mmCIF file of C-alpha atoms in Angstrom:
data_model
loop_
_atom_site.group_PDB
_atom_site.id
_atom_site.type_symbol
_atom_site.label_atom_id
_atom_site.label_comp_id
_atom_site.label_asym_id
_atom_site.label_seq_id
_atom_site.Cartn_x
_atom_site.Cartn_y
_atom_site.Cartn_z
ATOM 1 C CA MET A 186 -6.494 19.910 16.467
ATOM 2 C CA GLN A 187 -8.087 19.688 13.016
ATOM 3 C CA ASP A 188 -5.646 16.945 11.955
ATOM 4 C CA THR A 189 -6.444 15.017 15.118
ATOM 5 C CA VAL A 190 -10.173 15.202 14.444
ATOM 6 C CA GLU A 191 -9.734 14.095 10.837
ATOM 7 C CA GLY A 192 -7.455 11.285 11.952
ATOM 8 C CA SER A 193 -10.018 10.141 14.508
ATOM 9 C CA GLU A 194 -12.741 10.115 11.853
ATOM 10 C CA ALA A 195 -10.569 8.004 9.576
ATOM 11 C CA VAL A 196 -9.657 5.580 12.350
ATOM 12 C CA ALA A 197 -13.347 5.138 13.187
ATOM 13 C CA LEU A 198 -14.117 4.611 9.498
ATOM 14 C CA LEU A 199 -11.377 1.988 9.191
ATOM 15 C CA GLY A 200 -12.760 0.226 12.249
ATOM 16 C CA ARG A 201 -16.237 0.129 10.736
ATOM 17 C CA THR A 202 -14.767 -1.186 7.501
ATOM 18 C CA ARG A 203 -13.028 -4.002 9.355
ATOM 19 C CA SER A 204 -16.296 -4.943 11.054
ATOM 20 C CA THR A 205 -18.112 -4.931 7.708
ATOM 21 C CA VAL A 206 -15.512 -6.619 5.496
ATOM 22 C CA ASP A 207 -13.709 -9.007 7.874
ATOM 23 C CA PRO A 208 -16.502 -11.636 7.996
ATOM 24 C CA GLN A 209 -16.413 -11.967 4.199
ATOM 25 C CA LEU A 210 -12.623 -11.786 4.139
ATOM 26 C CA ARG A 211 -12.136 -14.389 6.836
ATOM 27 C CA ALA A 212 -14.731 -16.781 5.427
ATOM 28 C CA THR A 213 -12.990 -16.580 2.068
ATOM 29 C CA VAL A 214 -9.545 -17.246 3.515
ATOM 30 C CA GLU A 215 -10.891 -20.125 5.589
ATOM 31 C CA SER A 216 -12.067 -21.760 2.358
ATOM 32 C CA LEU A 217 -8.453 -22.400 1.372
ATOM 33 C CA PRO A 218 -7.114 -25.974 1.394
ATOM 34 C CA ALA A 219 -5.747 -27.116 4.745
ATOM 35 C CA SER A 220 -2.194 -27.123 3.385
ATOM 36 C CA ILE A 221 -2.319 -23.392 2.527
ATOM 37 C CA ARG A 222 -4.789 -21.985 5.037
ATOM 38 C CA PRO A 223 -2.448 -21.809 8.096
ATOM 39 C CA VAL A 224 -0.005 -19.521 6.282
ATOM 40 C CA ALA A 225 -2.762 -17.121 5.214
ATOM 41 C CA MET A 226 -4.434 -17.165 8.631
ATOM 42 C CA TYR A 227 -1.082 -16.380 10.261
ATOM 43 C CA HIS A 228 -0.338 -13.602 7.784
ATOM 44 C CA PHE A 229 -3.676 -11.898 8.502
ATOM 45 C CA GLY A 230 -3.002 -12.111 12.237
ATOM 46 C CA TRP A 231 -5.904 -14.471 12.979
ATOM 47 C CA GLU A 232 -3.743 -17.405 14.089
ATOM 48 C CA HIS A 233 -0.381 -17.996 15.689
ATOM 49 C CA ALA A 234 2.177 -20.136 13.900
ATOM 50 C CA ASP A 235 0.952 -23.203 15.797
ATOM 51 C CA GLY A 236 -2.622 -22.643 14.595
ATOM 52 C CA THR A 237 -4.025 -21.344 17.867
ATOM 53 C CA PRO A 238 -6.278 -18.245 17.661
ATOM 54 C CA ALA A 239 -4.601 -14.842 17.690
ATOM 55 C CA ALA A 240 -5.995 -11.356 18.092
ATOM 56 C CA GLY A 241 -3.480 -9.531 15.939
ATOM 57 C CA ALA A 242 -4.526 -6.781 13.539
ATOM 58 C CA ALA A 243 -5.056 -7.802 9.926
ATOM 59 C CA GLY A 244 -3.911 -4.420 8.633
ATOM 60 C CA LYS A 245 -5.434 -0.955 8.465
ATOM 61 C CA ALA A 246 -8.091 -1.839 5.836
ATOM 62 C CA ILE A 247 -7.394 1.328 3.848
ATOM 63 C CA ARG A 248 -8.106 -0.232 0.458
ATOM 64 C CA PRO A 249 -11.436 -1.878 1.327
ATOM 65 C CA ALA A 250 -12.436 1.337 3.078
ATOM 66 C CA LEU A 251 -11.792 3.212 -0.172
ATOM 67 C CA VAL A 252 -14.059 0.799 -2.076
ATOM 68 C CA LEU A 253 -16.965 1.368 0.300
ATOM 69 C CA ALA A 254 -16.346 5.115 0.655
ATOM 70 C CA ALA A 255 -16.237 5.579 -3.122
ATOM 71 C CA ALA A 256 -19.529 3.773 -3.547
ATOM 72 C CA ARG A 257 -21.077 5.922 -0.841
ATOM 73 C CA ALA A 258 -19.694 9.166 -2.309
ATOM 74 C CA LEU A 259 -21.420 8.434 -5.619
ATOM 75 C CA GLY A 260 -24.754 7.755 -3.976
ATOM 76 C CA GLY A 261 -24.516 3.969 -3.971
ATOM 77 C CA ASP A 262 -25.243 1.462 -1.233
ATOM 78 C CA PRO A 263 -21.842 0.222 -0.002
ATOM 79 C CA GLN A 264 -23.197 -3.118 1.234
ATOM 80 C CA PRO A 265 -23.272 -4.802 -2.220
ATOM 81 C CA ALA A 266 -19.625 -3.739 -2.664
ATOM 82 C CA VAL A 267 -18.382 -5.714 0.367
ATOM 83 C CA ARG A 268 -17.249 -8.649 -1.803
ATOM 84 C CA ALA A 269 -15.332 -6.233 -4.020
ATOM 85 C CA ALA A 270 -13.762 -4.623 -0.944
ATOM 86 C CA ALA A 271 -12.664 -8.044 0.309
ATOM 87 C CA ALA A 272 -11.269 -8.872 -3.136
ATOM 88 C CA VAL A 273 -9.119 -5.734 -3.116
ATOM 89 C CA GLU A 274 -7.812 -6.584 0.358
ATOM 90 C CA LEU A 275 -6.964 -10.126 -0.759
ATOM 91 C CA ALA A 276 -5.062 -8.767 -3.756
ATOM 92 C CA HIS A 277 -3.209 -6.331 -1.499
ATOM 93 C CA ASN A 278 -2.142 -9.115 0.835
ATOM 94 C CA PHE A 279 -0.990 -11.197 -2.125
ATOM 95 C CA THR A 280 1.481 -8.387 -2.815
ATOM 96 C CA LEU A 281 2.543 -8.187 0.835
ATOM 97 C CA LEU A 282 3.351 -11.889 1.080
ATOM 98 C CA HIS A 283 5.435 -11.694 -2.083
ATOM 99 C CA ASP A 284 7.062 -8.369 -1.189
ATOM 100 C CA ASP A 285 8.263 -9.737 2.134
ATOM 101 C CA VAL A 286 9.982 -12.598 0.325
ATOM 102 C CA ILE A 287 11.502 -10.360 -2.356
ATOM 103 C CA ASP A 288 12.704 -7.764 0.139
ATOM 104 C CA GLU A 289 13.733 -10.405 2.705
ATOM 105 C CA ASP A 290 11.775 -8.492 5.348
ATOM 106 C CA THR A 291 11.695 -10.422 8.596
ATOM 107 C CA THR A 292 8.937 -8.523 10.391
ATOM 108 C CA ARG A 293 5.456 -7.272 9.484
ATOM 109 C CA ARG A 294 2.808 -5.967 11.881
ATOM 110 C CA HIS A 295 5.194 -6.462 14.792
ATOM 111 C CA ARG A 296 5.847 -10.167 14.318
ATOM 112 C CA PRO A 297 7.866 -12.487 12.041
ATOM 113 C CA THR A 298 6.831 -12.493 8.390
ATOM 114 C CA ALA A 299 5.139 -15.574 6.987
ATOM 115 C CA TRP A 300 8.110 -16.698 4.908
ATOM 116 C CA THR A 301 10.401 -16.691 7.960
ATOM 117 C CA VAL A 302 7.930 -18.908 9.811
ATOM 118 C CA PHE A 303 6.641 -21.268 7.122
ATOM 119 C CA GLY A 304 9.366 -20.982 4.489
ATOM 120 C CA THR A 305 9.626 -19.125 1.202
ATOM 121 C CA PRO A 306 7.692 -21.610 -0.985
ATOM 122 C CA ALA A 307 4.741 -21.702 1.424
ATOM 123 C CA ALA A 308 4.527 -17.890 1.587
ATOM 124 C CA ILE A 309 4.658 -17.510 -2.200
ATOM 125 C CA ILE A 310 2.011 -20.190 -2.698
ATOM 126 C CA ALA A 311 -0.250 -18.597 -0.080
ATOM 127 C CA GLY A 312 0.090 -15.253 -1.858
ATOM 128 C CA ASP A 313 -0.834 -16.863 -5.165
ATOM 129 C CA ALA A 314 -3.885 -18.423 -3.543
ATOM 130 C CA LEU A 315 -5.048 -15.073 -2.114
ATOM 131 C CA LEU A 316 -4.936 -13.515 -5.575
ATOM 132 C CA ALA A 317 -6.966 -16.411 -6.976
ATOM 133 C CA LEU A 318 -9.517 -15.954 -4.175
ATOM 134 C CA ALA A 319 -9.790 -12.243 -4.998
ATOM 135 C CA LEU A 320 -10.699 -12.945 -8.598
ATOM 136 C CA GLN A 321 -12.993 -15.800 -7.575
ATOM 137 C CA LEU A 322 -14.940 -13.496 -5.248
ATOM 138 C CA LEU A 323 -15.681 -11.155 -8.130
ATOM 139 C CA ALA A 324 -16.337 -13.949 -10.637
ATOM 140 C CA GLU A 325 -18.987 -15.463 -8.355
ATOM 141 C CA ASP A 326 -20.603 -12.120 -7.539
ATOM 142 C CA ARG A 327 -23.982 -11.612 -9.228
ATOM 143 C CA HIS A 328 -23.748 -7.831 -9.090
ATOM 144 C CA PRO A 329 -23.941 -6.206 -12.560
ATOM 145 C CA ALA A 330 -20.570 -4.537 -12.008
ATOM 146 C CA SER A 331 -18.681 -7.710 -11.088
ATOM 147 C CA ALA A 332 -17.371 -8.502 -14.580
ATOM 148 C CA ALA A 333 -16.002 -4.994 -15.110
ATOM 149 C CA ALA A 334 -14.554 -5.034 -11.586
ATOM 150 C CA SER A 335 -12.821 -8.364 -12.197
ATOM 151 C CA LYS A 336 -11.308 -7.090 -15.438
ATOM 152 C CA ARG A 337 -10.076 -3.915 -13.774
ATOM 153 C CA LEU A 338 -8.569 -5.746 -10.785
ATOM 154 C CA ALA A 339 -6.754 -8.203 -13.058
ATOM 155 C CA ALA A 340 -5.280 -5.341 -15.105
ATOM 156 C CA CYS A 341 -4.289 -3.598 -11.885
ATOM 157 C CA VAL A 342 -2.385 -6.672 -10.667
ATOM 158 C CA VAL A 343 -0.425 -6.809 -13.927
ATOM 159 C CA GLU A 344 0.486 -3.145 -13.398
ATOM 160 C CA LEU A 345 1.457 -3.884 -9.794
ATOM 161 C CA CYS A 346 3.764 -6.656 -10.970
ATOM 162 C CA ALA A 347 5.393 -4.307 -13.469
ATOM 163 C CA GLY A 348 5.947 -1.793 -10.677
ATOM 164 C CA GLN A 349 7.464 -4.448 -8.447
ATOM 165 C CA GLN A 350 9.730 -5.613 -11.275
ATOM 166 C CA ALA A 351 10.940 -2.036 -11.783
ATOM 167 C CA ASP A 352 11.549 -1.670 -8.054
ATOM 168 C CA CYS A 353 13.705 -4.815 -8.055
ATOM 169 C CA ALA A 354 15.566 -3.720 -11.183
ATOM 170 C CA PHE A 355 16.355 -0.333 -9.656
ATOM 171 C CA GLU A 356 18.194 -2.037 -6.788
ATOM 172 C CA GLU A 357 20.733 -3.371 -9.282
ATOM 173 C CA CYS A 358 21.255 0.039 -10.883
ATOM 174 C CA ALA A 359 24.030 2.431 -9.982
ATOM 175 C CA PRO A 360 22.846 5.490 -7.998
ATOM 176 C CA HIS A 361 22.872 7.786 -11.063
ATOM 177 C CA GLU A 362 21.059 5.325 -13.350
ATOM 178 C CA VAL A 363 17.514 5.816 -11.976
ATOM 179 C CA SER A 364 15.715 9.051 -12.818
ATOM 180 C CA LEU A 365 13.117 10.703 -10.648
ATOM 181 C CA GLU A 366 10.570 10.279 -13.446
ATOM 182 C CA GLU A 367 11.235 6.522 -13.571
ATOM 183 C CA CYS A 368 10.929 6.289 -9.799
ATOM 184 C CA LEU A 369 7.619 8.154 -9.793
ATOM 185 C CA GLY A 370 6.324 5.818 -12.493
ATOM 186 C CA MET A 371 7.364 2.793 -10.462
ATOM 187 C CA ALA A 372 5.655 4.123 -7.334
ATOM 188 C CA THR A 373 2.469 4.921 -9.231
ATOM 189 C CA ALA A 374 2.312 1.359 -10.559
ATOM 190 C CA LYS A 375 3.302 -0.326 -7.316
ATOM 191 C CA THR A 376 1.157 1.693 -4.904
ATOM 192 C CA GLY A 377 -1.117 4.132 -6.705
ATOM 193 C CA ALA A 378 -2.625 1.561 -9.044
ATOM 194 C CA LEU A 379 -4.323 -0.496 -6.329
ATOM 195 C CA LEU A 380 -5.678 2.525 -4.469
ATOM 196 C CA GLY A 381 -7.018 3.798 -7.775
ATOM 197 C CA CYS A 382 -8.530 0.403 -8.508
ATOM 198 C CA ALA A 383 -10.199 0.340 -5.090
ATOM 199 C CA CYS A 384 -11.877 3.681 -5.733
ATOM 200 C CA ALA A 385 -12.856 2.652 -9.268
ATOM 201 C CA LEU A 386 -14.450 -0.576 -7.997
ATOM 202 C CA GLY A 387 -16.514 1.411 -5.531
ATOM 203 C CA ALA A 388 -17.642 3.662 -8.356
ATOM 204 C CA LEU A 389 -18.548 0.666 -10.539
ATOM 205 C CA TYR A 390 -20.642 -0.860 -7.752
ATOM 206 C CA ALA A 391 -22.422 2.488 -7.348
ATOM 207 C CA GLY A 392 -23.440 2.338 -11.008
ATOM 208 C CA ALA A 393 -21.268 5.285 -12.029
ATOM 209 C CA GLY A 394 -20.474 6.121 -15.648
ATOM 210 C CA GLU A 395 -17.096 5.804 -17.339
ATOM 211 C CA GLU A 396 -16.037 9.387 -16.621
ATOM 212 C CA GLU A 397 -16.810 9.106 -12.925
ATOM 213 C CA VAL A 398 -15.023 5.736 -12.688
ATOM 214 C CA ALA A 399 -11.950 7.187 -14.422
ATOM 215 C CA ALA A 400 -11.940 10.215 -12.109
ATOM 216 C CA MET A 401 -12.190 7.983 -9.047
ATOM 217 C CA ASP A 402 -9.300 5.888 -10.332
ATOM 218 C CA ALA A 403 -7.236 9.043 -10.864
ATOM 219 C CA PHE A 404 -8.098 10.251 -7.349
ATOM 220 C CA GLY A 405 -6.883 6.983 -5.849
ATOM 221 C CA ARG A 406 -3.696 7.004 -7.909
ATOM 222 C CA GLU A 407 -2.778 10.530 -6.864
ATOM 223 C CA ALA A 408 -3.583 9.792 -3.226
ATOM 224 C CA GLY A 409 -1.644 6.535 -3.549
ATOM 225 C CA LEU A 410 1.448 8.319 -4.775
ATOM 226 C CA ALA A 411 1.168 10.764 -1.888
ATOM 227 C CA PHE A 412 0.856 7.732 0.400
ATOM 228 C CA GLN A 413 4.010 6.185 -1.114
ATOM 229 C CA LEU A 414 5.967 9.390 -0.654
ATOM 230 C CA ILE A 415 5.050 9.456 3.023
ATOM 231 C CA ASP A 416 5.666 5.721 3.331
ATOM 232 C CA ASP A 417 9.169 6.204 1.920
ATOM 233 C CA LEU A 418 9.826 8.891 4.515
ATOM 234 C CA VAL A 419 8.566 6.601 7.262
ATOM 235 C CA GLY A 420 10.806 3.856 5.884
ATOM 236 C CA ILE A 421 13.811 6.071 6.593
ATOM 237 C CA TRP A 422 12.836 7.983 9.702
ATOM 238 C CA GLY A 423 9.914 6.030 11.208
ATOM 239 C CA ASP A 424 9.996 4.645 14.735
ATOM 240 C CA PRO A 425 10.582 0.847 14.588
ATOM 241 C CA ASP A 426 8.396 0.427 17.673
ATOM 242 C CA GLN A 427 5.537 1.921 15.679
ATOM 243 C CA THR A 428 6.269 0.598 12.184
ATOM 244 C CA GLY A 429 7.152 -2.951 13.198
ATOM 245 C CA LYS A 430 10.183 -2.824 10.866
ATOM 246 C CA PRO A 431 13.851 -1.939 11.423
ATOM 247 C CA ALA A 432 14.771 1.703 10.879
ATOM 248 C CA GLY A 433 16.432 2.405 7.557
ATOM 249 C CA ALA A 434 15.712 -1.021 6.071
ATOM 250 C CA ASP A 435 15.183 0.502 2.613
ATOM 251 C CA LEU A 436 18.519 2.286 2.833
ATOM 252 C CA ALA A 437 20.273 -0.884 3.939
ATOM 253 C CA ALA A 438 18.827 -2.649 0.869
ATOM 254 C CA HIS A 439 20.021 0.179 -1.435
ATOM 255 C CA LYS A 440 16.423 0.839 -2.481
ATOM 256 C CA LYS A 441 15.838 3.744 -4.839
ATOM 257 C CA THR A 442 12.901 5.212 -2.935
ATOM 258 C CA LEU A 443 11.519 8.599 -3.897
ATOM 259 C CA PRO A 444 13.341 10.715 -1.246
ATOM 260 C CA VAL A 445 16.572 8.868 -2.046
ATOM 261 C CA VAL A 446 16.318 9.423 -5.806
ATOM 262 C CA ALA A 447 15.401 13.078 -5.252
ATOM 263 C CA ALA A 448 18.495 13.449 -3.072
ATOM 264 C CA LEU A 449 20.702 11.647 -5.612
ATOM 265 C CA ALA A 450 19.442 13.961 -8.365
ATOM 266 C CA SER A 451 19.908 17.124 -6.300
ATOM 267 C CA GLY A 452 23.417 17.942 -7.530
ATOM 268 C CA THR A 453 24.443 18.735 -3.958
ATOM 269 C CA PRO A 454 27.496 17.545 -1.991
ATOM 270 C CA ALA A 455 25.113 15.600 0.243
ATOM 271 C CA GLY A 456 23.668 13.892 -2.830
ATOM 272 C CA ALA A 457 27.172 12.901 -3.940
ATOM 273 C CA GLU A 458 27.882 11.587 -0.437
ATOM 274 C CA LEU A 459 24.710 9.496 -0.581
ATOM 275 C CA ALA A 460 25.714 8.098 -3.979
ATOM 276 C CA GLN A 461 29.063 7.034 -2.557
ATOM 277 C CA LEU A 462 27.390 5.349 0.412
ATOM 278 C CA TYR A 463 25.026 3.506 -1.948
ATOM 279 C CA ARG A 464 27.991 1.990 -3.777
ATOM 280 C CA GLY A 465 29.110 0.014 -0.734
ATOM 281 C CA PRO A 466 27.750 -2.199 2.054
ATOM 282 C CA MET A 467 25.372 -0.488 4.472
ATOM 283 C CA ASP A 468 26.021 -1.233 8.119
ATOM 284 C CA ALA A 469 24.174 0.634 10.874
ATOM 285 C CA SER A 470 26.582 3.569 10.737
ATOM 286 C CA ALA A 471 26.277 3.874 6.949
ATOM 287 C CA VAL A 472 22.490 3.724 7.169
ATOM 288 C CA ARG A 473 22.507 6.560 9.698
ATOM 289 C CA ARG A 474 24.835 8.670 7.529
ATOM 290 C CA ALA A 475 22.728 7.921 4.439
ATOM 291 C CA ALA A 476 19.568 9.121 6.196
ATOM 292 C CA GLU A 477 21.335 12.335 7.167
ATOM 293 C CA ALA A 478 22.565 12.804 3.592
ATOM 294 C CA VAL A 479 19.044 12.363 2.171
ATOM 295 C CA ASP A 480 17.856 15.082 4.549
ATOM 296 C CA ARG A 481 20.687 17.501 3.786
ATOM 297 C CA ALA A 482 20.284 16.962 0.037
ATOM 298 C CA GLY A 483 16.643 18.014 0.262
ATOM 299 C CA GLY A 484 15.078 14.603 -0.310
ATOM 300 C CA ARG A 485 12.967 14.821 2.805
ATOM 301 C CA ASP A 486 11.584 18.292 2.059
ATOM 302 C CA TRP A 487 10.965 17.406 -1.591
ATOM 303 C CA ALA A 488 8.968 14.297 -0.675
ATOM 304 C CA GLN A 489 6.834 16.211 1.812
ATOM 305 C CA LEU A 490 6.059 18.965 -0.699
ATOM 306 C CA GLN A 491 5.411 16.461 -3.471
ATOM 307 C CA ALA A 492 2.987 14.551 -1.234
ATOM 308 C CA ALA A 493 1.050 17.770 -0.613
ATOM 309 C CA ASP A 494 0.944 18.526 -4.349
ATOM 310 C CA ARG A 495 -0.289 15.023 -5.146
ATOM 311 C CA MET A 496 -3.029 15.330 -2.568
ATOM 312 C CA ALA A 497 -4.147 18.594 -4.137
ATOM 313 C CA GLY A 498 -4.263 16.781 -7.466
ATOM 314 C CA ALA A 499 -6.246 13.963 -5.896
ATOM 315 C CA VAL A 500 -8.873 16.382 -4.603
ATOM 316 C CA HIS A 501 -9.136 17.940 -8.060
ATOM 317 C CA GLU A 502 -9.743 14.527 -9.634
ATOM 318 C CA LEU A 503 -12.309 13.693 -6.976
ATOM 319 C CA SER A 504 -14.222 16.885 -7.718
ATOM 320 C CA ARG A 505 -14.698 15.671 -11.306
ATOM 321 C CA ALA A 506 -16.639 12.663 -10.033
ATOM 322 C CA VAL A 507 -18.243 14.277 -6.983
ATOM 323 C CA PRO A 508 -18.695 18.031 -7.592
ATOM 324 C CA ASP A 509 -20.131 18.465 -4.095
ATOM 325 C CA LEU A 510 -17.148 17.324 -2.047
ATOM 326 C CA SER A 511 -19.239 17.296 1.118
ATOM 327 C CA ALA A 512 -20.605 13.971 -0.162
ATOM 328 C CA ALA A 513 -17.071 12.572 -0.280
ATOM 329 C CA GLY A 514 -16.112 13.233 3.322
ATOM 330 C CA ASP A 515 -15.088 9.648 3.991
ATOM 331 C CA LEU A 516 -12.788 9.543 0.967
ATOM 332 C CA LEU A 517 -11.151 12.815 1.950
ATOM 333 C CA SER A 518 -10.699 11.645 5.555
ATOM 334 C CA LEU A 519 -9.003 8.460 4.366
ATOM 335 C CA ALA A 520 -6.712 10.334 1.985
ATOM 336 C CA GLU A 521 -5.810 12.807 4.705
ATOM 337 C CA PHE A 522 -5.125 9.954 7.128
ATOM 338 C CA VAL A 523 -2.719 8.030 4.914
ATOM 339 C CA THR A 524 -0.769 11.121 3.906
ATOM 340 C CA ARG A 525 -0.476 12.672 7.366
ATOM 341 C CA ARG A 526 0.724 9.566 9.164
ATOM 342 C CA THR A 527 4.193 9.558 10.718
ATOM 343 C CA ARG A 528 4.655 5.843 11.251
#
């Protein structure tokens, strides 16, 4: 019952964030040139492929919610941070557009991905434009924290790109060539960095000092890694009707996700079986057997325990910035939400 209550609080918070941030986000996207705008509008779920209005969801808004919640936790007014929250969401969607191309994913949010509808060049260009809009939003903001926020977001994107590059490189590696430490580093860069940046931007807009900003960044990174661990589990065992993606897509692509690498490093017969499966093509039967091998090798249990440990670390980091955690209820609800989800 407690998890349900916390989940409901987070869902309500995400809904309020959408209501607060979407006007700024949509106005910014609508400022794009006519040749690029339809791809972005489609990707966010605001238009169909033919340009007619759509009522699809534009995503959960976890990252902008973290910006506003962090500002609030440190005693700041979240309203001046709305532009920063929109900037983080634009940067996140830049990565999604590019990731879908790189991973050749054909569905996102229960409909065809932008590159399958408009073509690969158009999707890449739209992603580039969203990143430029993110930095433009901060550059044009007159808030005293905007310059520091812009610098931090730019550095975060470079780190994200390094994480994505590592992820791609791991796909070409033999099963035994990727260590768990390397995989954790990749996940921290690819996922944790932007959640950490979101929290840090909220702290900056609240006027926090360097120590508080660093602690908020560390909180977001730890929570982000917990999120990635759960996301990797969902990528193997999630319900396609809920996720909007085929079951086992990461396994089919030979991705070295955290549960997979933990299983490969387990030294168990199941780990050896998984390594053998990863050396060949992955049809539906192989994907099913690979998922079973990850489970039997302990990859599933390890990821669940690691996610819990990372969340404990996140709470510790948060307490450095906000000693009275009762003031950080929204941040804790969001962290609990993203690490307790099952789809």
